[in-house]
PDB file of C-alpha atoms in Angstrom:
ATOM      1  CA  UNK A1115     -24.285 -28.679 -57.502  1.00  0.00           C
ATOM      2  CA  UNK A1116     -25.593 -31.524 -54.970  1.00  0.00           C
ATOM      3  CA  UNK A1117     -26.649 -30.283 -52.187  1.00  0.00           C
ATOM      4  CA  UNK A1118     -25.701 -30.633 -48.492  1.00  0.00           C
ATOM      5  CA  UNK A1119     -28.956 -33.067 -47.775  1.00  0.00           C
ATOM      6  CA  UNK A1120     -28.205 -35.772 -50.929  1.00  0.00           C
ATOM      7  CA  UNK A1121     -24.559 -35.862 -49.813  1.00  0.00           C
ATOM      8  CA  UNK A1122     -25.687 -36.293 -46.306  1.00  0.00           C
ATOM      9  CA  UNK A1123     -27.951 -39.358 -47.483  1.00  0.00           C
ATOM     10  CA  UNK A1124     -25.211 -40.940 -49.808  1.00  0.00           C
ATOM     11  CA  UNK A1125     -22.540 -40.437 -46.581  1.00  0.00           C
ATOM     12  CA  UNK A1126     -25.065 -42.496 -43.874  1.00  0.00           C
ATOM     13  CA  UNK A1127     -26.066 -44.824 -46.045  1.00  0.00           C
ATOM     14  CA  UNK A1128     -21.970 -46.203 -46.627  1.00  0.00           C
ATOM     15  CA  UNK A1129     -21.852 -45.855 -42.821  1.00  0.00           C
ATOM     16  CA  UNK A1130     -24.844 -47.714 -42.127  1.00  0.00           C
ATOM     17  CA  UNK A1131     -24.282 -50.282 -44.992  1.00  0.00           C
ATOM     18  CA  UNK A1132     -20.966 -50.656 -44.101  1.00  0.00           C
ATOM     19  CA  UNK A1133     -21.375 -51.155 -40.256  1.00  0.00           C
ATOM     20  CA  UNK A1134     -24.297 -53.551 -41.326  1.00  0.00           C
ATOM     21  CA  UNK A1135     -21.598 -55.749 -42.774  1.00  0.00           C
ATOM     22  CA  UNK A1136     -19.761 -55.578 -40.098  1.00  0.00           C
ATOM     23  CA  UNK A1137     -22.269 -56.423 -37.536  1.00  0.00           C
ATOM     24  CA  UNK A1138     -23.202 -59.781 -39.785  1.00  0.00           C
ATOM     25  CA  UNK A1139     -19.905 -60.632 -40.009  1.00  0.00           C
ATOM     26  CA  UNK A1140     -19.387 -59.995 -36.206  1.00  0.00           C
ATOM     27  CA  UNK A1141     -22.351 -62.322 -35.118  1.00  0.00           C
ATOM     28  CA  UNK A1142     -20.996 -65.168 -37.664  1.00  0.00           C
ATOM     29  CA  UNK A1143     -17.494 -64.736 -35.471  1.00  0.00           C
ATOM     30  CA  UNK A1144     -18.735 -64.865 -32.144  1.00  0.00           C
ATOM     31  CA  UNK A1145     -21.009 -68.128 -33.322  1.00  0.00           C
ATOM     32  CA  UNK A1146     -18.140 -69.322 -35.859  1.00  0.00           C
ATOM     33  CA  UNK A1147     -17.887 -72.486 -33.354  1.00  0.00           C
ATOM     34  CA  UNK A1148     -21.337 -73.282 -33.810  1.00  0.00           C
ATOM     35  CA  UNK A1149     -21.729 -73.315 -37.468  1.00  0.00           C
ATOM     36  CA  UNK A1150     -21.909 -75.806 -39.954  1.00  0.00           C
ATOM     37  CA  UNK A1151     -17.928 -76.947 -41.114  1.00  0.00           C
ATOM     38  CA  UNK A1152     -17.608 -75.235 -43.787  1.00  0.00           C
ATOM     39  CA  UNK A1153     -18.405 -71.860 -42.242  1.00  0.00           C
ATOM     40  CA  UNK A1154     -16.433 -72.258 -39.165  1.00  0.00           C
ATOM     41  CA  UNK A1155     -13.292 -73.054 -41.434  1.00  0.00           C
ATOM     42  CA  UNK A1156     -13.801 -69.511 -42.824  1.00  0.00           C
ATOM     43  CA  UNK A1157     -13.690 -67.536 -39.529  1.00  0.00           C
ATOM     44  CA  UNK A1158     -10.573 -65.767 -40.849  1.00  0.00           C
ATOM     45  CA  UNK A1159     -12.444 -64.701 -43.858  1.00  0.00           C
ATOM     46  CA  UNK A1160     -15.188 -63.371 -41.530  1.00  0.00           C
ATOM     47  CA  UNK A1161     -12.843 -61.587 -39.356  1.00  0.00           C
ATOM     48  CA  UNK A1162     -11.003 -59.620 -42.268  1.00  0.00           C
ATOM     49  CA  UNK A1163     -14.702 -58.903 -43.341  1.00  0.00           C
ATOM     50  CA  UNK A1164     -16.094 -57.394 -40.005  1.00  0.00           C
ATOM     51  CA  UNK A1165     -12.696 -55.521 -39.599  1.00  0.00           C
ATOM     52  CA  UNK A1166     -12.380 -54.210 -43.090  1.00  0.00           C
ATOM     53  CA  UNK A1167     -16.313 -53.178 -43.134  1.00  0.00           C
ATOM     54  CA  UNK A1168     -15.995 -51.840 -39.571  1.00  0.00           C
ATOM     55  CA  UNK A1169     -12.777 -49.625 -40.818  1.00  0.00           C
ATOM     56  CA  UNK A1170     -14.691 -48.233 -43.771  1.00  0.00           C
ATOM     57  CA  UNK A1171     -17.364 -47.449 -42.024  1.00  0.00           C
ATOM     58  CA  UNK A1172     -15.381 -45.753 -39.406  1.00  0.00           C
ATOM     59  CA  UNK A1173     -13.590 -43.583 -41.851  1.00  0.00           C
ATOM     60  CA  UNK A1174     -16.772 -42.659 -43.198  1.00  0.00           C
ATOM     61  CA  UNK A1175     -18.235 -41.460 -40.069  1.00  0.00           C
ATOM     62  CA  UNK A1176     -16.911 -38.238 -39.820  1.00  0.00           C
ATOM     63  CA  UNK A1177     -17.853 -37.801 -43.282  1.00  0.00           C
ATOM     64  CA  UNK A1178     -21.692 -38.400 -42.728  1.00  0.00           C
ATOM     65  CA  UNK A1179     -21.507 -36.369 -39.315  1.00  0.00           C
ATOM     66  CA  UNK A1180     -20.145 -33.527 -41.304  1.00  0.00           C
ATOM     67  CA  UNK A1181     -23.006 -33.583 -43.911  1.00  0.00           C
ATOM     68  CA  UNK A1182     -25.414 -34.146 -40.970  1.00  0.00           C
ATOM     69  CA  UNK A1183     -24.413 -30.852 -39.464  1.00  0.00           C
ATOM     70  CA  UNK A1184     -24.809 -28.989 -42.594  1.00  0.00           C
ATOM     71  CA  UNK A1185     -27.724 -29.987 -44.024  1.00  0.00           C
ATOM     72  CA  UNK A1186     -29.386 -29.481 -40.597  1.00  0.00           C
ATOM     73  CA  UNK A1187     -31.957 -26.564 -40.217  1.00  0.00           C
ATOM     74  CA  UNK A1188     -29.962 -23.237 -39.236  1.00  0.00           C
ATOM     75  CA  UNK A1189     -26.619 -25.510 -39.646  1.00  0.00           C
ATOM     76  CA  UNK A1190     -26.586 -26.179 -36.045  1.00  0.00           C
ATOM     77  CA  UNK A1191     -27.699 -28.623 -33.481  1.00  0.00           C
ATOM     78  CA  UNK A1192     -31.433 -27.429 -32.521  1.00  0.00           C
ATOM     79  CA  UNK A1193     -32.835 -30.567 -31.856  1.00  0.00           C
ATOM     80  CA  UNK A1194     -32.832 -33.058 -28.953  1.00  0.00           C
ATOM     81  CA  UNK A1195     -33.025 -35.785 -31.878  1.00  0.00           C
ATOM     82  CA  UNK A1196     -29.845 -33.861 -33.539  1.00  0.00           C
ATOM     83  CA  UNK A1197     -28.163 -33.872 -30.054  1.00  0.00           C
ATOM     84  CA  UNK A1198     -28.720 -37.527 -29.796  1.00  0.00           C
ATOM     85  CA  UNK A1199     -27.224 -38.500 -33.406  1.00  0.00           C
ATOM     86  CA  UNK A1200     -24.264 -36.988 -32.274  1.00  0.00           C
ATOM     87  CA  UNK A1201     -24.102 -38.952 -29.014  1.00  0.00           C
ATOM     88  CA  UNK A1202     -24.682 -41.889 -30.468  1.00  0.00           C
ATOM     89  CA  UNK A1203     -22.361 -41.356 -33.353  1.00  0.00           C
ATOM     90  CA  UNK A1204     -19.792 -40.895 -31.067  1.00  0.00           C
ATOM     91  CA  UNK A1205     -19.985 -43.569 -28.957  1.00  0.00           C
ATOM     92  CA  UNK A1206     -20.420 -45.596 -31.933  1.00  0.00           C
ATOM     93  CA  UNK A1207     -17.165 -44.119 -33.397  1.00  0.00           C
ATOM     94  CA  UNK A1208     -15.381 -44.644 -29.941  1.00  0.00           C
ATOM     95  CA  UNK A1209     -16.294 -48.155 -29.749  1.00  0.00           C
ATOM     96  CA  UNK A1210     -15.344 -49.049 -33.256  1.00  0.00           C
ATOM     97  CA  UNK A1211     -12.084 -47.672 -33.027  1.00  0.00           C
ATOM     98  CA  UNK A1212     -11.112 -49.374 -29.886  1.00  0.00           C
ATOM     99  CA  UNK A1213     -12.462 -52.563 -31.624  1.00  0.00           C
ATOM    100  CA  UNK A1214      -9.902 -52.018 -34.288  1.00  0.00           C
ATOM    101  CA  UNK A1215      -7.222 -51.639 -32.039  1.00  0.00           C
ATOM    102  CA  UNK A1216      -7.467 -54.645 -30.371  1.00  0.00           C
ATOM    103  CA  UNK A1217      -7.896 -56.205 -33.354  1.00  0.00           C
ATOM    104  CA  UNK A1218      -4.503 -54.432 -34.915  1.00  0.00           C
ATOM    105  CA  UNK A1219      -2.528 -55.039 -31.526  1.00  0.00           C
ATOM    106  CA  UNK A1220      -3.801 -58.771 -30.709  1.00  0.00           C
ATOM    107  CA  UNK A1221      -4.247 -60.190 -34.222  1.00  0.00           C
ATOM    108  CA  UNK A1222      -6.486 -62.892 -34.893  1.00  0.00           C
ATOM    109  CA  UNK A1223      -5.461 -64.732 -32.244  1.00  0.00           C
ATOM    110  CA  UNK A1224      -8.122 -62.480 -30.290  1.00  0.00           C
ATOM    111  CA  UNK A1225     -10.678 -64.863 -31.733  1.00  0.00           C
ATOM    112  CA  UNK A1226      -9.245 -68.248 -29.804  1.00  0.00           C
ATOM    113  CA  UNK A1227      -9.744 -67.543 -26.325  1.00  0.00           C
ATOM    114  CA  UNK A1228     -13.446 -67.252 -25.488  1.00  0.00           C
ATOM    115  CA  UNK A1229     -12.979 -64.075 -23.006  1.00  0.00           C
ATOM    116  CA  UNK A1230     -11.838 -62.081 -25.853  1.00  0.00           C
ATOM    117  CA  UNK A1231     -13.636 -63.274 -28.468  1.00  0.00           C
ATOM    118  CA  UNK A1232     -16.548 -62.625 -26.546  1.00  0.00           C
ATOM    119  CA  UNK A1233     -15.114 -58.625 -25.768  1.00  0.00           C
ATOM    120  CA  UNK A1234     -14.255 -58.373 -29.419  1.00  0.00           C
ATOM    121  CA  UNK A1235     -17.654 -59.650 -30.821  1.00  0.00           C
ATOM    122  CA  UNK A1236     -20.201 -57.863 -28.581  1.00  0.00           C
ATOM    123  CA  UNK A1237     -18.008 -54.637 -28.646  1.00  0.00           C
ATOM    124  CA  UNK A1238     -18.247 -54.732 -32.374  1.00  0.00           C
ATOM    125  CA  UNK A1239     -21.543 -55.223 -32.179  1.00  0.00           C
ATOM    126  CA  UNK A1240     -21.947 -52.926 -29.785  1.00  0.00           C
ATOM    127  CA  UNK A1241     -20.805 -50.193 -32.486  1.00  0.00           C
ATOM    128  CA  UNK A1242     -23.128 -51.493 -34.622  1.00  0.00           C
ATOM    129  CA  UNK A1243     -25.573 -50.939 -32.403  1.00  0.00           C
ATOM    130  CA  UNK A1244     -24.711 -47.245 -31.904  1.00  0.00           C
ATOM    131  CA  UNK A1245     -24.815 -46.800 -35.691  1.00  0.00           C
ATOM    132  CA  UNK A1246     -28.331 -47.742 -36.667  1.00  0.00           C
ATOM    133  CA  UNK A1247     -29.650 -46.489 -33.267  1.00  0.00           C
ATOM    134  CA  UNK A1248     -28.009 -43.018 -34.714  1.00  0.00           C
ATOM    135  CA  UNK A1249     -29.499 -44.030 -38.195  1.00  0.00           C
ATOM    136  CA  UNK A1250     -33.273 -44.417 -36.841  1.00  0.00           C
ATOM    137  CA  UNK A1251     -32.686 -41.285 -35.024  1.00  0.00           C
ATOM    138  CA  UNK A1252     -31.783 -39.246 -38.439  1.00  0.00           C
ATOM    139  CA  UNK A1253     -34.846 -41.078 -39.876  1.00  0.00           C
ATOM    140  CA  UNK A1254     -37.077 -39.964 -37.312  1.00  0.00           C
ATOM    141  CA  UNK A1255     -35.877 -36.432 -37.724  1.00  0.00           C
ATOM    142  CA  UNK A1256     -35.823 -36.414 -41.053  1.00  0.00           C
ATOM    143  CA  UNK A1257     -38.911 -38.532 -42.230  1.00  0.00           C
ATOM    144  CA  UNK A1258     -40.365 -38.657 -38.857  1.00  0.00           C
ATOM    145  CA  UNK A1259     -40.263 -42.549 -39.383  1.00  0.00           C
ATOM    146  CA  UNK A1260     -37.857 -45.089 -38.830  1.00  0.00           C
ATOM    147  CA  UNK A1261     -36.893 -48.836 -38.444  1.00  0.00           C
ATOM    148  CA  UNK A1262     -36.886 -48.745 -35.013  1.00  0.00           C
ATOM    149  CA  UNK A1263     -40.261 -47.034 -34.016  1.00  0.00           C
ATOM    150  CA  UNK A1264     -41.334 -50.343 -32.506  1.00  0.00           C
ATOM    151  CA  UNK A1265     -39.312 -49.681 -29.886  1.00  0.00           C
ATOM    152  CA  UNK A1266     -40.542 -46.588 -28.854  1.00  0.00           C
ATOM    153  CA  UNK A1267     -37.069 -44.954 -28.311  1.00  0.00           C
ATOM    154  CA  UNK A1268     -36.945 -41.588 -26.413  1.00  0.00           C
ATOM    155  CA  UNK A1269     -35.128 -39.422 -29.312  1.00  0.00           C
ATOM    156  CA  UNK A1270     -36.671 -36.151 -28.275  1.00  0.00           C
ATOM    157  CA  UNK A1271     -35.480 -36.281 -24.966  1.00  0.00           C
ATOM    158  CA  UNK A1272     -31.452 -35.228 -24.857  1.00  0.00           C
ATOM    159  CA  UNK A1273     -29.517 -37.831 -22.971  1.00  0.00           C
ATOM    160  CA  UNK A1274     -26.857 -35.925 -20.424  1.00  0.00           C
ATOM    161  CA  UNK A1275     -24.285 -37.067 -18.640  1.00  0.00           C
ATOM    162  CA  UNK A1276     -23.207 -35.180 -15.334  1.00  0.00           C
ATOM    163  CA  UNK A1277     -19.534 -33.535 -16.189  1.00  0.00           C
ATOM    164  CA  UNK A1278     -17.628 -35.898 -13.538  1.00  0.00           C
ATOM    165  CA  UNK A1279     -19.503 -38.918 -15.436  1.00  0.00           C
ATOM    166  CA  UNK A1280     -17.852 -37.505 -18.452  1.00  0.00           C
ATOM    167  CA  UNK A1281     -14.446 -36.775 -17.289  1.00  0.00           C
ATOM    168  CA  UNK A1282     -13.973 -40.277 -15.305  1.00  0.00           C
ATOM    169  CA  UNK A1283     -15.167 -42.441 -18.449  1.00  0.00           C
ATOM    170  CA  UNK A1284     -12.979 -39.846 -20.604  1.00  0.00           C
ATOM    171  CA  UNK A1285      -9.968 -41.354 -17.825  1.00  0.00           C
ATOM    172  CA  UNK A1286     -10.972 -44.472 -18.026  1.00  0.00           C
ATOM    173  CA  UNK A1287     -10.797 -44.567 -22.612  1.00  0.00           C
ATOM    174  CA  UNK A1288      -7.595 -42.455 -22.150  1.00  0.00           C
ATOM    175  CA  UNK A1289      -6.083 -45.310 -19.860  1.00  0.00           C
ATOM    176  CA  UNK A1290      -7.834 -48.186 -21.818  1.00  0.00           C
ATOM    177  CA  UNK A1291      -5.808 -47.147 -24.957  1.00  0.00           C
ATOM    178  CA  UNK A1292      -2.613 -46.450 -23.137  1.00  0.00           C
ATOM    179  CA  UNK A1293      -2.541 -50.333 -22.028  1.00  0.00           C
ATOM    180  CA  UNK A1294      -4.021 -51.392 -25.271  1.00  0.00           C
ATOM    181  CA  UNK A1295      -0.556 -49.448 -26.964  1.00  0.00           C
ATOM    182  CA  UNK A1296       1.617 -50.911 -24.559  1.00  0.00           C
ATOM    183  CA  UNK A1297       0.955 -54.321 -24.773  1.00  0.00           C
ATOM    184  CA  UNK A1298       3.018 -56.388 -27.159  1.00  0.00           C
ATOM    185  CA  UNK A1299       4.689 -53.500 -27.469  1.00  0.00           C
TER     186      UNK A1299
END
């Protein structure tokens, strides 16, 4: 039988290979304008690429945060590092779906105007970001190394938001997606 650890490493590493993708594809977008002709004719190809990635990636997020929490020591989260995986996993997951819902409610069209291809691009990225931050944390808990050491980033402390923090950004998603639905609708 494998156990809960190897499926744990085979899970992250679609997520992170997968949002990887994405986040190459993403950057090409944004700076589609500014590359050579032949690349900037094949923004659409780009944007079905950081899309599709980004999707697969999302759907196999809960997957790797699954594995995570059960091939954790005592099956729980006992860590600050743990406690920050999940934060960032989250955020990461947030920000990708809302990415793929503009995408699915605007089109591609989302790409012409440079206000929105600028929101779409960095907020893609900006799930990208989430996901190998959450990647170097799991490798500093794990292997007590990772990519990002150079930066010196403060995994052992847990990052906490005050509860009215939480509930008026949890008002502010809820009524981000309810104009996102409604529009074009």
């Amino acid at each position: 039988m494998i156990s809960s650890n190897t499926l744990h490493v085979v899970a992250t590493e679609l997520v992170v290979g997968a949002y990887a993708l994405s986040g190459v594809a993403f950057l090409l977008c944004l700076a589609h304008q500014y590359l050579p002709g032949s690349i900037r004719s094949s923004y659409r190809s780009l944007d079905a690429v950081a899309h599709s990635a980004m999707l697969f990636g999302l759907i196999a997020t809960p997957f790797a945060i699954w594995t995570g929490l059960s091939s954790a020591p005592g099956g729980e989260m006992s860590s600050p590092i743990l406690a920050n995986k999940m934060l960032f996993s989250m955020s990461g997951l947030g920000l990708a779906s809302g990415v793929l819902l503009a995408r699915w409610r605007l089109g591609i069209s989302l790409w012409d105007e440079p206000r929105s291809r600028l929101t779409q691009g960095v907020s893609g990225l900006g799930a990208v970001g989430f996901m190998l931050v959450t990647a170097s944390a799991g490798g500093t808990f794990s292997r007590g190394e990772s990519l990002l050491d150079w930066l010196h980033l403060p995994y052992g402390e847990t990052l906490l938001m005050p509860t009215a923090l939480s509930a008026i950004l949890l008002l502010v998603g809820i009524a981000c997606t309810t104009i996102g639905l409604r529009s074009n609708a």
